[in-house]
C-alpha atoms as one frame of an Amber mdcrd trajectory, in Angstrom:
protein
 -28.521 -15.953 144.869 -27.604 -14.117 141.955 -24.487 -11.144 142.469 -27.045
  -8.297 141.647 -29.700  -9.759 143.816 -26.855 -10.518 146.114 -25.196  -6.705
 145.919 -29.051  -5.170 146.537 -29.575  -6.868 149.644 -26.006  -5.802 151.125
 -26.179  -2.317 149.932 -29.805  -2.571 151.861 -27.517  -3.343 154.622 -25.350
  -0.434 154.084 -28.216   2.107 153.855 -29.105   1.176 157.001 -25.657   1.875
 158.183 -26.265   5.283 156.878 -29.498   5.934 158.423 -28.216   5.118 161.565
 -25.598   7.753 160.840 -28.534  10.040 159.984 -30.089   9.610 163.570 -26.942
  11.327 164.922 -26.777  14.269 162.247 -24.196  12.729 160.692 -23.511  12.782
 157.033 -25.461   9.619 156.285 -22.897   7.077 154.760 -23.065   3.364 155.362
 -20.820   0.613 154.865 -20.673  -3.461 155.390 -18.093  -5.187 154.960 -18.871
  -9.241 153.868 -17.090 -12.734 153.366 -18.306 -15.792 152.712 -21.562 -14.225
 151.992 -21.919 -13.044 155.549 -22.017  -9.491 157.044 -18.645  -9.449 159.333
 -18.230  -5.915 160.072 -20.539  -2.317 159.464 -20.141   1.181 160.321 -21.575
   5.012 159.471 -20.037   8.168 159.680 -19.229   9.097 163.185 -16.771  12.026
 162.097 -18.939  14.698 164.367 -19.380  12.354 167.342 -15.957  11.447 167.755
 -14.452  15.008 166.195 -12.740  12.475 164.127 -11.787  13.375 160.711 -10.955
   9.647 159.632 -14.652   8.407 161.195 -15.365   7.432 158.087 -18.402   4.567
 157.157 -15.254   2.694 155.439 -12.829   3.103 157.786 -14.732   2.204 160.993
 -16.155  -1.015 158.562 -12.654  -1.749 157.829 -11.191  -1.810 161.265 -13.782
  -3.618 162.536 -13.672  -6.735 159.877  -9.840  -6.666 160.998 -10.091  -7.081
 164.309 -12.709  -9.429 164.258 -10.535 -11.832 161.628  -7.119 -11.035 163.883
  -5.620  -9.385 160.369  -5.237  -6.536 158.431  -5.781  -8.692 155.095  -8.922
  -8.620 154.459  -8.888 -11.158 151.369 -11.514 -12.700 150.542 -13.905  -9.511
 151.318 -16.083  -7.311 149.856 -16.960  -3.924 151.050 -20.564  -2.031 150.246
 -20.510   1.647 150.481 -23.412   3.568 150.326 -21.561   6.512 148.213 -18.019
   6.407 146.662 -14.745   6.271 148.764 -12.601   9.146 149.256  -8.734   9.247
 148.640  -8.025   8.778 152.408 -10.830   5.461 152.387  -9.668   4.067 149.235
  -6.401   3.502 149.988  -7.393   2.129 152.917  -9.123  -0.160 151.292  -5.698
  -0.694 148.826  -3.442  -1.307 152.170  -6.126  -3.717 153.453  -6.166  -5.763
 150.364  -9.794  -5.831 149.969 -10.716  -7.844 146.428 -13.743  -5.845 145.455
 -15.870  -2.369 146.663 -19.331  -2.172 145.202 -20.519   1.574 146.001 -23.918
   3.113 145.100 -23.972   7.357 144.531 -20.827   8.445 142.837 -19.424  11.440
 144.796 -18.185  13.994 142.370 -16.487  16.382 145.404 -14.534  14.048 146.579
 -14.970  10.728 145.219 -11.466   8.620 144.205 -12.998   5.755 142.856 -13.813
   7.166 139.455 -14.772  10.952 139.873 -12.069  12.469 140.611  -9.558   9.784
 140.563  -9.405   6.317 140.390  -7.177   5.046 142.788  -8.341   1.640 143.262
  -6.996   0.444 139.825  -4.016   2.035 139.309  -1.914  -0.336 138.489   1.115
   1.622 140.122  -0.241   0.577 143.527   0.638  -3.190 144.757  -2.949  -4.088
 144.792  -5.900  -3.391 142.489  -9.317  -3.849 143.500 -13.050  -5.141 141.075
 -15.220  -2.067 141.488 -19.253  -2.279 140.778 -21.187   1.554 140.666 -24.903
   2.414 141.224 -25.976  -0.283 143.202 -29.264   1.118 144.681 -28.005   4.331
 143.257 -30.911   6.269 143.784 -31.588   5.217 147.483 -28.332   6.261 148.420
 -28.012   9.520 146.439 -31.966  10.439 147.313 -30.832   9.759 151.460 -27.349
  12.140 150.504 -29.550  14.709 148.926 -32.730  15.246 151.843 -30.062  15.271
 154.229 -28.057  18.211 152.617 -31.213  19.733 151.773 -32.388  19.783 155.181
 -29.066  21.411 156.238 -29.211  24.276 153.926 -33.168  24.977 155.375 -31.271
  25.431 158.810 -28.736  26.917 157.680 -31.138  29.338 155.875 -33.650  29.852
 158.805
């Protein structure tokens, strides 16, 4: 299988991550985490059901692929985000040592993978990590956007 072909069908993976996050009001960001060309670890945003502030897709994806390979080095991986890390979630992906991130929506609030900063190749950190944008791009963004939409109509109502 070819890498885009490849990158489509795990961000497919990933936006079903985030519309599982999306069933539970949550901010609807997915993640998969894969090696070897296998899915070994997934999560969404559970920041409002566990009042969590570090609930994020990446971070629950990451911990998960690390205790199911008994290490905190994930070499070897790759890890599909639905919309770019933040500072906190990129430099957890930095300590874990994870090769490559392919993300679709860039996130110019807080992104740190190229909008606001670009963490993961700073070559001051001990680690630098391949980075692929827009995969599925508009899936991810349009599933960011209806969501916030829909929050404002509450809000506004």
């Amino acid at each position: 299988m070819k890498t885009h072909e490849q990158d489509e069908k795990f961000m497919e993976l990933a936006l079903e991550q985030a519309r599982q996050a999306l069933r539970l009001d949550e901010v609807p960001v997915g993640a998969v985490i894969v090696r070897n060309g296998q899915v070994i670890a997934s999560g969404y945003n559970l920041r409002e059901a566990n009042q969590d502030p570090s609930a994020h897709a990446e971070m629950i994806a990451i911990r998960a692929a690390a205790h199911r390979l008994g290490s905190w080095r994930l070499e070897e991986t790759r890890l599909y985000v639905t919309l770019e890390p933040c500072a906190m979630c990129a430099g957890a992906v930095i300590q874990a040592r994870i090769p490559e991130l392919i993300f679709g929506a860039h996130d110019p609030k807080a992104g740190a993978v190229g909008s606001l900063y670009n963490l993961l190749q700073d070559e001051r950190f001990n680690h630098q990590v391949k980075v692929r944008s827009g995969v599925l791009k508009q899936d991810c963004s349009q599933l960011l956007r209806d969501f916030f939409q829909e929050l404002r109509i509450q809000k506004d109502s």
